[in-house]
PDB file of C-alpha atoms and ligand atoms in Angstrom:
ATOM      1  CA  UNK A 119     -19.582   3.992  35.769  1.00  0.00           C
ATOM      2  CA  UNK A 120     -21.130   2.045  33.309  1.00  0.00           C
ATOM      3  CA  UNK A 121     -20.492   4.218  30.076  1.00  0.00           C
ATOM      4  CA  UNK A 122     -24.282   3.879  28.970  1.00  0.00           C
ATOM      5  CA  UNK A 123     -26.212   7.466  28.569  1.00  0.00           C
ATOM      6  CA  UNK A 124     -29.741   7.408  29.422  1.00  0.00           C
ATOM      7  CA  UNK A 125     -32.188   8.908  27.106  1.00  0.00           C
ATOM      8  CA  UNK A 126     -36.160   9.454  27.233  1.00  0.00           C
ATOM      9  CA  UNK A 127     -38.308   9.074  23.977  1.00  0.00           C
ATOM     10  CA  UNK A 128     -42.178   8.987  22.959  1.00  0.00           C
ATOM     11  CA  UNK A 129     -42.230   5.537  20.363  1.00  0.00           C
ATOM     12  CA  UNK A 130     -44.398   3.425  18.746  1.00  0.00           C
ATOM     13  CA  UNK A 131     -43.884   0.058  18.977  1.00  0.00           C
ATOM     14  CA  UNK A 132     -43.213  -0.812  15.683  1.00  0.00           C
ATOM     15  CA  UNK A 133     -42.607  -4.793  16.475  1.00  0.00           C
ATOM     16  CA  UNK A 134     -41.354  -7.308  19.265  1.00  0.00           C
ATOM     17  CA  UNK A 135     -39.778 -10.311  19.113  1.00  0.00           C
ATOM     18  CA  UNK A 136     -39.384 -13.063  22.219  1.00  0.00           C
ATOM     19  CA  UNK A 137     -35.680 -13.585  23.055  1.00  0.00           C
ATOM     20  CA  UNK A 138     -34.736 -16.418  24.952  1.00  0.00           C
ATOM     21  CA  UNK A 139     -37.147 -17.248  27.570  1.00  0.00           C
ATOM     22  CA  UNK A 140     -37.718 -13.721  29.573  1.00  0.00           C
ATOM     23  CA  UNK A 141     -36.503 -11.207  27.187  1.00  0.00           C
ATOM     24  CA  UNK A 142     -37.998  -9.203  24.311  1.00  0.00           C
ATOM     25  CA  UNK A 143     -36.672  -7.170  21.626  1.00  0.00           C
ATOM     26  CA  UNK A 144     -38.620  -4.635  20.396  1.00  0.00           C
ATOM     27  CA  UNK A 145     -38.526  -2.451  17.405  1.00  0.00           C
ATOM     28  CA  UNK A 146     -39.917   1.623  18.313  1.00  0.00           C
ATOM     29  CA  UNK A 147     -40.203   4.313  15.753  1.00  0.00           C
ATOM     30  CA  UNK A 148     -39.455   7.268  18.184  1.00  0.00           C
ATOM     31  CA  UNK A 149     -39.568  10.783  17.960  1.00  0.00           C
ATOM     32  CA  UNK A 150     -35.873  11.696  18.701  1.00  0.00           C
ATOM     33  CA  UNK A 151     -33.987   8.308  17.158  1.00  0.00           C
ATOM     34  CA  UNK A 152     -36.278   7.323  14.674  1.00  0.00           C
ATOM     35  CA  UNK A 153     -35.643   3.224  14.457  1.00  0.00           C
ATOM     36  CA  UNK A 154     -34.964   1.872  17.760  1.00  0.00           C
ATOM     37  CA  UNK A 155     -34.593  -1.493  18.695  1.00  0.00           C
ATOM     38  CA  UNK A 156     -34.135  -2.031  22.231  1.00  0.00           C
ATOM     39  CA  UNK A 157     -34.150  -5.474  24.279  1.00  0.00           C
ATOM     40  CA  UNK A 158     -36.398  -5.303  27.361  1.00  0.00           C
ATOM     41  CA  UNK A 159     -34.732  -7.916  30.009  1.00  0.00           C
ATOM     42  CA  UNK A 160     -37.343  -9.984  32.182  1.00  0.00           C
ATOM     43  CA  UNK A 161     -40.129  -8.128  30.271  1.00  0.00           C
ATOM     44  CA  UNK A 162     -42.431 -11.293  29.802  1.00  0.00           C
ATOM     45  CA  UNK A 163     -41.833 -11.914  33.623  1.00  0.00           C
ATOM     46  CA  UNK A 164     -41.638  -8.439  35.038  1.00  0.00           C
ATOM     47  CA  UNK A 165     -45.333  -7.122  34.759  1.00  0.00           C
ATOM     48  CA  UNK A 166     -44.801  -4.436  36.837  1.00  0.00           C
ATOM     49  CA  UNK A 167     -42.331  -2.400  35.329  1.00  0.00           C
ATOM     50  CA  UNK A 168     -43.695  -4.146  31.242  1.00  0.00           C
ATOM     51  CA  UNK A 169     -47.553  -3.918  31.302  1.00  0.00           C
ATOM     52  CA  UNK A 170     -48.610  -5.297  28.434  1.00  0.00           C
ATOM     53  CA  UNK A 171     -46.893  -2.512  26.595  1.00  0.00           C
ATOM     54  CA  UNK A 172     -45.302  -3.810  23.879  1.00  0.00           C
ATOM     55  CA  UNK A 173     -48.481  -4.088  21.241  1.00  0.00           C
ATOM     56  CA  UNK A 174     -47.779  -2.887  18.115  1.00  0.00           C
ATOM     57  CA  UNK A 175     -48.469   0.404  17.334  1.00  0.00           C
ATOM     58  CA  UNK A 176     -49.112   1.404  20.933  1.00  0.00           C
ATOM     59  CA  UNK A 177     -47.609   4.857  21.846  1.00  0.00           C
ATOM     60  CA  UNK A 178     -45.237   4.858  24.634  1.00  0.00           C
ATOM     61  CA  UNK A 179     -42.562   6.775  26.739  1.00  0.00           C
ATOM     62  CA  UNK A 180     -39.691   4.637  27.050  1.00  0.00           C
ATOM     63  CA  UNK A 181     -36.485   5.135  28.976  1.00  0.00           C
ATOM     64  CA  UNK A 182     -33.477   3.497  27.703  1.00  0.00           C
ATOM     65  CA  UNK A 183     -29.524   3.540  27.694  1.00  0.00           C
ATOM     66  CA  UNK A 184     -27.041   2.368  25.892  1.00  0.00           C
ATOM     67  CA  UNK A 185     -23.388   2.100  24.926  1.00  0.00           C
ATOM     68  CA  UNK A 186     -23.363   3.960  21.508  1.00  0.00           C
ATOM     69  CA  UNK A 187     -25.424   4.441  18.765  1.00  0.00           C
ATOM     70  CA  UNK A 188     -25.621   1.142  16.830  1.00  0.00           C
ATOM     71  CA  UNK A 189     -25.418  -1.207  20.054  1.00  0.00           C
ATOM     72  CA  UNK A 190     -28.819  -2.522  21.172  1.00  0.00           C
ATOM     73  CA  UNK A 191     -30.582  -0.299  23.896  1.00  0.00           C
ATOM     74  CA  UNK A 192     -31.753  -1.330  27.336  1.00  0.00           C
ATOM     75  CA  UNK A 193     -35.290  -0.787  28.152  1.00  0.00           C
ATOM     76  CA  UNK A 194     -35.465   0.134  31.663  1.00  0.00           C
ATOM     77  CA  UNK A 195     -39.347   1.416  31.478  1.00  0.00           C
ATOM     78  CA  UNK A 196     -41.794   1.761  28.889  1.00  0.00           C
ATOM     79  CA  UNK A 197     -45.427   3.544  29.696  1.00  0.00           C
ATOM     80  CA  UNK A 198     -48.068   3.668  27.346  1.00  0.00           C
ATOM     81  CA  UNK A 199     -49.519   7.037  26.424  1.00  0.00           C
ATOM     82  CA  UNK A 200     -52.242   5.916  23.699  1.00  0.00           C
ATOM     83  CA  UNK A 201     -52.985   2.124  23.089  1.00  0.00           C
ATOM     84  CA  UNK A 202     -55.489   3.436  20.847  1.00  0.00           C
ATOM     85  CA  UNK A 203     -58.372   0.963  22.210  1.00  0.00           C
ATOM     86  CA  UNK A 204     -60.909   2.769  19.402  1.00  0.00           C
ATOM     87  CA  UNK A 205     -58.488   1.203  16.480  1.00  0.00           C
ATOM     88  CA  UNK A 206     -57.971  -2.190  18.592  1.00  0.00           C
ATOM     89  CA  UNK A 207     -62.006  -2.732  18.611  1.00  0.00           C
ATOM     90  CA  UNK A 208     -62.452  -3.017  15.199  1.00  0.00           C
ATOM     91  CA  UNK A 209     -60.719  -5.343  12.985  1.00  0.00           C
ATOM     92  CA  UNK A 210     -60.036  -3.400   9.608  1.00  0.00           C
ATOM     93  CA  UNK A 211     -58.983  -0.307  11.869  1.00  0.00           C
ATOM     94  CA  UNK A 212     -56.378  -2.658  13.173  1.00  0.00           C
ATOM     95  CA  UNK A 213     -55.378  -4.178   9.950  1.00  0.00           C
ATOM     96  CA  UNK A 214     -55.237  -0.755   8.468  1.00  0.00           C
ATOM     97  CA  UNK A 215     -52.859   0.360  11.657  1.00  0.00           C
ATOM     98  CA  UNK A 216     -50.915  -2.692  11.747  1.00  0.00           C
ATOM     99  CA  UNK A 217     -50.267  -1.617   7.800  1.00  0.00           C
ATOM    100  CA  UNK A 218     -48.857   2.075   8.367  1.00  0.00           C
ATOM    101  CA  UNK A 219     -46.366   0.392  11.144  1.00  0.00           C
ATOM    102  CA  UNK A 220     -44.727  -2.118   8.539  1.00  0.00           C
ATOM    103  CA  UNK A 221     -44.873   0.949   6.168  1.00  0.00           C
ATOM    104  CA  UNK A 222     -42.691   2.731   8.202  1.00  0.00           C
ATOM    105  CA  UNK A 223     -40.354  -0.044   9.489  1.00  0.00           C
ATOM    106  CA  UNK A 224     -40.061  -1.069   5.596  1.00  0.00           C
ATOM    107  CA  UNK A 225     -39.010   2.698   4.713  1.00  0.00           C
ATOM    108  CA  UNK A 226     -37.050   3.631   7.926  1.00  0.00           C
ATOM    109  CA  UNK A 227     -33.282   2.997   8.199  1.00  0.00           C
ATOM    110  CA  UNK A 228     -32.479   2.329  11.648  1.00  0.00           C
ATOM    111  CA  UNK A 229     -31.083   4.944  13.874  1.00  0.00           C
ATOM    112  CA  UNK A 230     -32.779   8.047  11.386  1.00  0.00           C
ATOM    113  CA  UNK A 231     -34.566  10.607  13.138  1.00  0.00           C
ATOM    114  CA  UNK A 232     -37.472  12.011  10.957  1.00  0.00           C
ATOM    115  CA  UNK A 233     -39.469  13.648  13.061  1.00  0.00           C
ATOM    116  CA  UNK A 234     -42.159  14.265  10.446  1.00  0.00           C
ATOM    117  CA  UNK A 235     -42.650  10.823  10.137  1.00  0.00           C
ATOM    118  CA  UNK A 236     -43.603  10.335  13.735  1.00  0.00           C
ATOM    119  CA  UNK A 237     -45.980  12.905  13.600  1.00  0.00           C
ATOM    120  CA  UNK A 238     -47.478  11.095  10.188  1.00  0.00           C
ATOM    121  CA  UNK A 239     -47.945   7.834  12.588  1.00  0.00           C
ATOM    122  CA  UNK A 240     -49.479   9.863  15.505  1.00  0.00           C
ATOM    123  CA  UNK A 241     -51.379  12.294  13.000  1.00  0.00           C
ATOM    124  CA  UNK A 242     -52.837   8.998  11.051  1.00  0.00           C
ATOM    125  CA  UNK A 243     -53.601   6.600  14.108  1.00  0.00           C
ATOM    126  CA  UNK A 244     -55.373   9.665  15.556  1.00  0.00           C
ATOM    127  CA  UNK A 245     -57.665   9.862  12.789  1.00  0.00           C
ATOM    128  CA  UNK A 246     -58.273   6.375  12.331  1.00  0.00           C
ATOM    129  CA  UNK A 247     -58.988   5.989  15.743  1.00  0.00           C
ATOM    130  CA  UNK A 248     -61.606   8.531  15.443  1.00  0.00           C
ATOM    131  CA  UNK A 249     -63.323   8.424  11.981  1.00  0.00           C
ATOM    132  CA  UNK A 250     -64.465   5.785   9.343  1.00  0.00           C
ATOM    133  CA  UNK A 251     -62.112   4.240   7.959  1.00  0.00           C
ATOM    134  CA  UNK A 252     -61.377   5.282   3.542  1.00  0.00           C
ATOM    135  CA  UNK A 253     -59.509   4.279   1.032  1.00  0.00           C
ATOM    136  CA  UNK A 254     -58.217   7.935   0.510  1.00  0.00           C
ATOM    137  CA  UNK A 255     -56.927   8.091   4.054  1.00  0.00           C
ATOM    138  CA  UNK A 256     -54.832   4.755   3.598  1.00  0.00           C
ATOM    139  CA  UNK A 257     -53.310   6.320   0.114  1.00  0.00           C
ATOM    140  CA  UNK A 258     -52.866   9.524   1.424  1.00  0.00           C
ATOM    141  CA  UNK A 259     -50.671   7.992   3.986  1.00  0.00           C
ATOM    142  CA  UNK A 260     -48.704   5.980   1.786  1.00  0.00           C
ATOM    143  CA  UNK A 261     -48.196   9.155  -0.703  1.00  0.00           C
ATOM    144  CA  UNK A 262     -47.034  11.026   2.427  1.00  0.00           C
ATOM    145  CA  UNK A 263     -44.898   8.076   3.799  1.00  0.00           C
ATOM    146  CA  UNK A 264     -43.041   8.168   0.698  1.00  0.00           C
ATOM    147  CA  UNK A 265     -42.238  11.974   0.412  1.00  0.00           C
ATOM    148  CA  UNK A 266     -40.935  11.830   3.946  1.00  0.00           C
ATOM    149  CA  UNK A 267     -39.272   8.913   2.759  1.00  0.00           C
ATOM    150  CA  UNK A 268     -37.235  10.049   0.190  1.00  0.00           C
ATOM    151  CA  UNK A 269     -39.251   8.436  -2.483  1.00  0.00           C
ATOM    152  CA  UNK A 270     -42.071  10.530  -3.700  1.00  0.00           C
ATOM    153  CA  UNK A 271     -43.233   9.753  -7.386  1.00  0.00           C
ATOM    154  CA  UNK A 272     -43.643  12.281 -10.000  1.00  0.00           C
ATOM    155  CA  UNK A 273     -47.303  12.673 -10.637  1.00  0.00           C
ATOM    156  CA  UNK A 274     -47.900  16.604 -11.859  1.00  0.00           C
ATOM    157  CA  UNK A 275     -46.126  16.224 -15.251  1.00  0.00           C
ATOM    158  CA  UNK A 276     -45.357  13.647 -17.765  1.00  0.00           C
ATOM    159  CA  UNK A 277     -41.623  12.571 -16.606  1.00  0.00           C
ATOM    160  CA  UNK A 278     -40.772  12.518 -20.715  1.00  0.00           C
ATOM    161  CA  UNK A 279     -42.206  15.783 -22.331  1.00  0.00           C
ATOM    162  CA  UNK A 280     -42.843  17.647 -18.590  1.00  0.00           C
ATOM    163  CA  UNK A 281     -46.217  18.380 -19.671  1.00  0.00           C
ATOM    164  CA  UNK A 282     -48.235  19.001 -16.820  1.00  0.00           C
ATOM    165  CA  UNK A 283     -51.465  17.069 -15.896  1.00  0.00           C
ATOM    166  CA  UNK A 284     -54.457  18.045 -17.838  1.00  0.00           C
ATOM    167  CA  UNK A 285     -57.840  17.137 -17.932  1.00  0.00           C
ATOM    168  CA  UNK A 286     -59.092  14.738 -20.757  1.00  0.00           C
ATOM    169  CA  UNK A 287     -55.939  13.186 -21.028  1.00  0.00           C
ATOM    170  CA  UNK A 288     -54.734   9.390 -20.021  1.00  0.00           C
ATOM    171  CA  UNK A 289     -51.749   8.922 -17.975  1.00  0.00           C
ATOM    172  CA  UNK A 290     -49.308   5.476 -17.363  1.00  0.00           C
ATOM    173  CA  UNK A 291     -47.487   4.782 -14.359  1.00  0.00           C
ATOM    174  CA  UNK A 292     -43.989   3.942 -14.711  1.00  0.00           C
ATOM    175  CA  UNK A 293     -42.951   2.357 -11.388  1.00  0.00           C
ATOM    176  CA  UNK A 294     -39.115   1.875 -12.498  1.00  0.00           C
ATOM    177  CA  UNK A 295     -38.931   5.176 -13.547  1.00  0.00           C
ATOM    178  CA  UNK A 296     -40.917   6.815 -10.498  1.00  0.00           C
ATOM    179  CA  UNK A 297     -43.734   8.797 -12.660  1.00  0.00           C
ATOM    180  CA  UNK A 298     -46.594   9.285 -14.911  1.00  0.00           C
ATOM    181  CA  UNK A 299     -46.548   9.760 -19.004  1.00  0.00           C
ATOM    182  CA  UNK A 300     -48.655  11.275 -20.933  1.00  0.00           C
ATOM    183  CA  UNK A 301     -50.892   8.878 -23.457  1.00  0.00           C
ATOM    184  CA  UNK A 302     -48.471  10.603 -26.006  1.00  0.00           C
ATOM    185  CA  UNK A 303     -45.319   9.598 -24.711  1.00  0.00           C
ATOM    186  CA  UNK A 304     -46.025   6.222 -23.258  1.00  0.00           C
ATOM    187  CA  UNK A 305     -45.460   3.082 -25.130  1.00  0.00           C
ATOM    188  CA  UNK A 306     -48.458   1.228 -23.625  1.00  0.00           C
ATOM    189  CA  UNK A 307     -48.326  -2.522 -23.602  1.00  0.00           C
ATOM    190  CA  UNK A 308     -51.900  -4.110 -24.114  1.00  0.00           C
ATOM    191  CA  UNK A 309     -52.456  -4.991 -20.207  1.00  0.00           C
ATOM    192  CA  UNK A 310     -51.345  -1.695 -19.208  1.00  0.00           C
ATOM    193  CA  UNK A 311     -54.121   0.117 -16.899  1.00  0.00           C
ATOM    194  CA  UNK A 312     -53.936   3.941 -18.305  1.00  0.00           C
ATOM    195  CA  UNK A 313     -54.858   6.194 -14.937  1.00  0.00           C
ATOM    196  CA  UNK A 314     -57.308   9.472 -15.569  1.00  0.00           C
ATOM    197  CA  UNK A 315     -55.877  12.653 -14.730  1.00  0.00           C
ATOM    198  CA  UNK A 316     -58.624  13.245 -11.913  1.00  0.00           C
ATOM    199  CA  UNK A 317     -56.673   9.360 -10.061  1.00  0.00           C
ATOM    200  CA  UNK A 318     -53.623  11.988 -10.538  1.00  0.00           C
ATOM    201  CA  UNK A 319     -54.835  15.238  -9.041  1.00  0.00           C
ATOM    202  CA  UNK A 320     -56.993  13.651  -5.949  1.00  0.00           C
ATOM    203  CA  UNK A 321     -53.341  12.142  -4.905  1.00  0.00           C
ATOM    204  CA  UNK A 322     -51.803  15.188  -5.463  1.00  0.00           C
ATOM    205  CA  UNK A 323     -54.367  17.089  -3.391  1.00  0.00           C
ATOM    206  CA  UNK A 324     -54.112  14.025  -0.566  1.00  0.00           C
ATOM    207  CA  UNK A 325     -50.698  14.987  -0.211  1.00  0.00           C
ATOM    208  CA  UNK A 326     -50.780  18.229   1.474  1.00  0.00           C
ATOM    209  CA  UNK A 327     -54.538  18.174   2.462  1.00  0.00           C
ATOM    210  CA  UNK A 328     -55.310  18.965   6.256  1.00  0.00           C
ATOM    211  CA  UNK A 329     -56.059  16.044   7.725  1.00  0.00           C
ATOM    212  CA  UNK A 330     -59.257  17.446   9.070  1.00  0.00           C
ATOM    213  CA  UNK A 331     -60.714  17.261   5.593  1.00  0.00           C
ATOM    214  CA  UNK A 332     -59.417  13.765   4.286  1.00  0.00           C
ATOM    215  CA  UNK A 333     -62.752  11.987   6.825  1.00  0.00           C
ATOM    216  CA  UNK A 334     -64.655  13.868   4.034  1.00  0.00           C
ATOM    217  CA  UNK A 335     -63.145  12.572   1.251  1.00  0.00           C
ATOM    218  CA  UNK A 336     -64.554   9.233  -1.060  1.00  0.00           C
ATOM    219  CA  UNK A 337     -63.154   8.166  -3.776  1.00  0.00           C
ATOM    220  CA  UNK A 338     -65.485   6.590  -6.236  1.00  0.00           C
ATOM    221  CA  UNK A 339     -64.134   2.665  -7.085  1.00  0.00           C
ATOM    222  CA  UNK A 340     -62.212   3.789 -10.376  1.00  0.00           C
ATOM    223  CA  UNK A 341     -60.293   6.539  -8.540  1.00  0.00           C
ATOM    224  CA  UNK A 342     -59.560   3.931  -5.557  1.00  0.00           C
ATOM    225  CA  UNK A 343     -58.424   0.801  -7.733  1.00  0.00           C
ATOM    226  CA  UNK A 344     -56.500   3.313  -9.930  1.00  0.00           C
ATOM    227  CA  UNK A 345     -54.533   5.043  -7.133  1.00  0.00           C
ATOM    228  CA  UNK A 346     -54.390   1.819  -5.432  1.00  0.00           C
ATOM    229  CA  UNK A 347     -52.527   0.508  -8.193  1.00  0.00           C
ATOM    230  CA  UNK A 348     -50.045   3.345  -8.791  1.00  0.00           C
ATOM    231  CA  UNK A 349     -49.267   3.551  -5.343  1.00  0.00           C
ATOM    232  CA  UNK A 350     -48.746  -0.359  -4.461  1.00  0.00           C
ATOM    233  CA  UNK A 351     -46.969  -0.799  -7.573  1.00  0.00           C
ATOM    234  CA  UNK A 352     -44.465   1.556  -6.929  1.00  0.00           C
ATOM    235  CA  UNK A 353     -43.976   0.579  -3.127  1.00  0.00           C
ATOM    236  CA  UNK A 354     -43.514  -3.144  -3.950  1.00  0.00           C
ATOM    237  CA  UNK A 355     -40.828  -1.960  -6.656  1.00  0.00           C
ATOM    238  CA  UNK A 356     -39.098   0.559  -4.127  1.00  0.00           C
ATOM    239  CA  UNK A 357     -39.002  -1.926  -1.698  1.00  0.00           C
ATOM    240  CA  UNK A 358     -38.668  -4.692  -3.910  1.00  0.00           C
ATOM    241  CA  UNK A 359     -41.146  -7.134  -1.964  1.00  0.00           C
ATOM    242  CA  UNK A 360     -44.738  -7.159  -1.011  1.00  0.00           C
ATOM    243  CA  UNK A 361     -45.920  -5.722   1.964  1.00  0.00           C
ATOM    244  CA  UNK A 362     -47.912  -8.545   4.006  1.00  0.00           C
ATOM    245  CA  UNK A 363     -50.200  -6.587   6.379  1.00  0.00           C
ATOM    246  CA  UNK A 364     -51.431  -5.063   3.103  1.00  0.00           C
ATOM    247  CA  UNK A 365     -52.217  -8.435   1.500  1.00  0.00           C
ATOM    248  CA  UNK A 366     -53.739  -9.428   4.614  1.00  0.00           C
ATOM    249  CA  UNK A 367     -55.614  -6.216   4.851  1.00  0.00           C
ATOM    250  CA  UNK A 368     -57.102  -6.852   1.566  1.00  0.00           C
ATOM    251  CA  UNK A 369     -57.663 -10.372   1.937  1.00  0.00           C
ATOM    252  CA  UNK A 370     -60.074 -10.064   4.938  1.00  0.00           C
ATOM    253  CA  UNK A 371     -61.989  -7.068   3.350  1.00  0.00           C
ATOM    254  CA  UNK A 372     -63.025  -9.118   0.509  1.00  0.00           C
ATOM    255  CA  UNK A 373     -63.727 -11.882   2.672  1.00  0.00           C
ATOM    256  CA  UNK A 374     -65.874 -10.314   5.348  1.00  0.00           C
ATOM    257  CA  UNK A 375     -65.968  -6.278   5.620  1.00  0.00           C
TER     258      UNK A 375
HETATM  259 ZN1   ZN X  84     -45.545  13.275 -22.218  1.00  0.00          ZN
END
């Protein structure tokens, strides 16, 4: 008897680290543990039983045991099911799924199932894998990410007078305080960015949208720098760092998409 159960989970590979000179550790996001990290003994040797499976943001089924909950697991076998080859041929579509895996390591305690946050990944790497890549799908993500998460801002009413959104009227993100005010109730310094109430509603609508429809949605450049900046402001205070893949994403798009 060992006193190790055996379990069987679809993951992502979130990340994987080398370990000594035949081992990895790798960090899933699977759909009945949520944050796994798991050590895979031999793996860079072993290609039989370790085919180049440990990519990030592959989906695989991996069987594992371990002793208890928050001691490392054993890999014993890890299959891929997608590698999603369609996102891997083009570099942006890579950048932009090598961006939703940090997003959910960054916002995913280890050993928290949240099984709606799997299906985000698959729903998200599924639709990048098959349509152009937008701006509105990689917000939409992040607004959803952060719902899931525990951490959705208030954006249908000022978060002072409760005032809901309304046309004609400019808005000011608060990151510290997790919402929008009203032009009436904000205290605007001069290098504040005021946000129109349509930035507001398209987020709002990207929340819940099927994700069917979000291929057909384009935001015009206002609408994207404006809900880019709400949204990346208020991750980089809720997480209180920058996200890297992000930077990098942005980086290479200015300097050749
Ligand atoms: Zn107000």
């Amino acid at each position: 008897m060992t006193g190790r159960e055996t379990h069987k989970t679809k993951a992502f590979v979130l990340h994987c680290l080398n370990y000594g000179e035949a081992d990895l550790i790798v960090t899933f996001y699977s759909s009945d543990f949520g944050k796994l990290k798991g050590i895979a003994k031999g793996a860079k040797n072993s290609k039989k039983r370790f085919a180049n499976v440990f990519e990030p943001f592959s989906l695989t089924s991996i069987i594992f045991t371990r002793k208890s909950r928050d001691m490392l697991a054993f890999i014993d076998s890890c299959e891929i099911i997608d590698h999603y080859d369609a996102i891997r041929h083009d570099l942006e579509k890579t950048l932009i799924a090598s961006y939703f895996i940090d997003l959910v390591d960054h916002f995913s305690p280890e050993g928290k199932k949240n099984e709606k946050i799997f299906e985000l990944l698959n729903n998200f790497l599924t639709l990048l894998g098959q349509e152009k890549t937008s701006d509105a799908a990689v917000r939409f993500f992040e607004m959803r990410l952060l719902r899931l998460a525990g951490f959705e801002p208030t954006l249908d009413h000022c978060i002072t007078c409760k005032t809901p959104v309304a046309n004609g009227t400019a808005y000011y993100f608060y990151a510290q305080e997790g919402g929008i005010k009203c032009a009436g109730c904000a205290k605007p310094e001069r290098y504040d960015q005021s946000i129109s109430a349509g930035t507001v509603r398209t987020l709002l609508l990207g929340k819940d949208m099927d994700i069917d429809k979000i291929k057909l949605i384009n935001l015009s450049n206002s609408l994207a720098a404006e809900s880019r900046n709400i949204l990346i402001g208020f991750i980089t205070h809720v997480l209180s760092r920058e996200v890297k893949s992000l930077k990098v994403l942005e980086q290479v798009r200015k300097l050749c998409l």
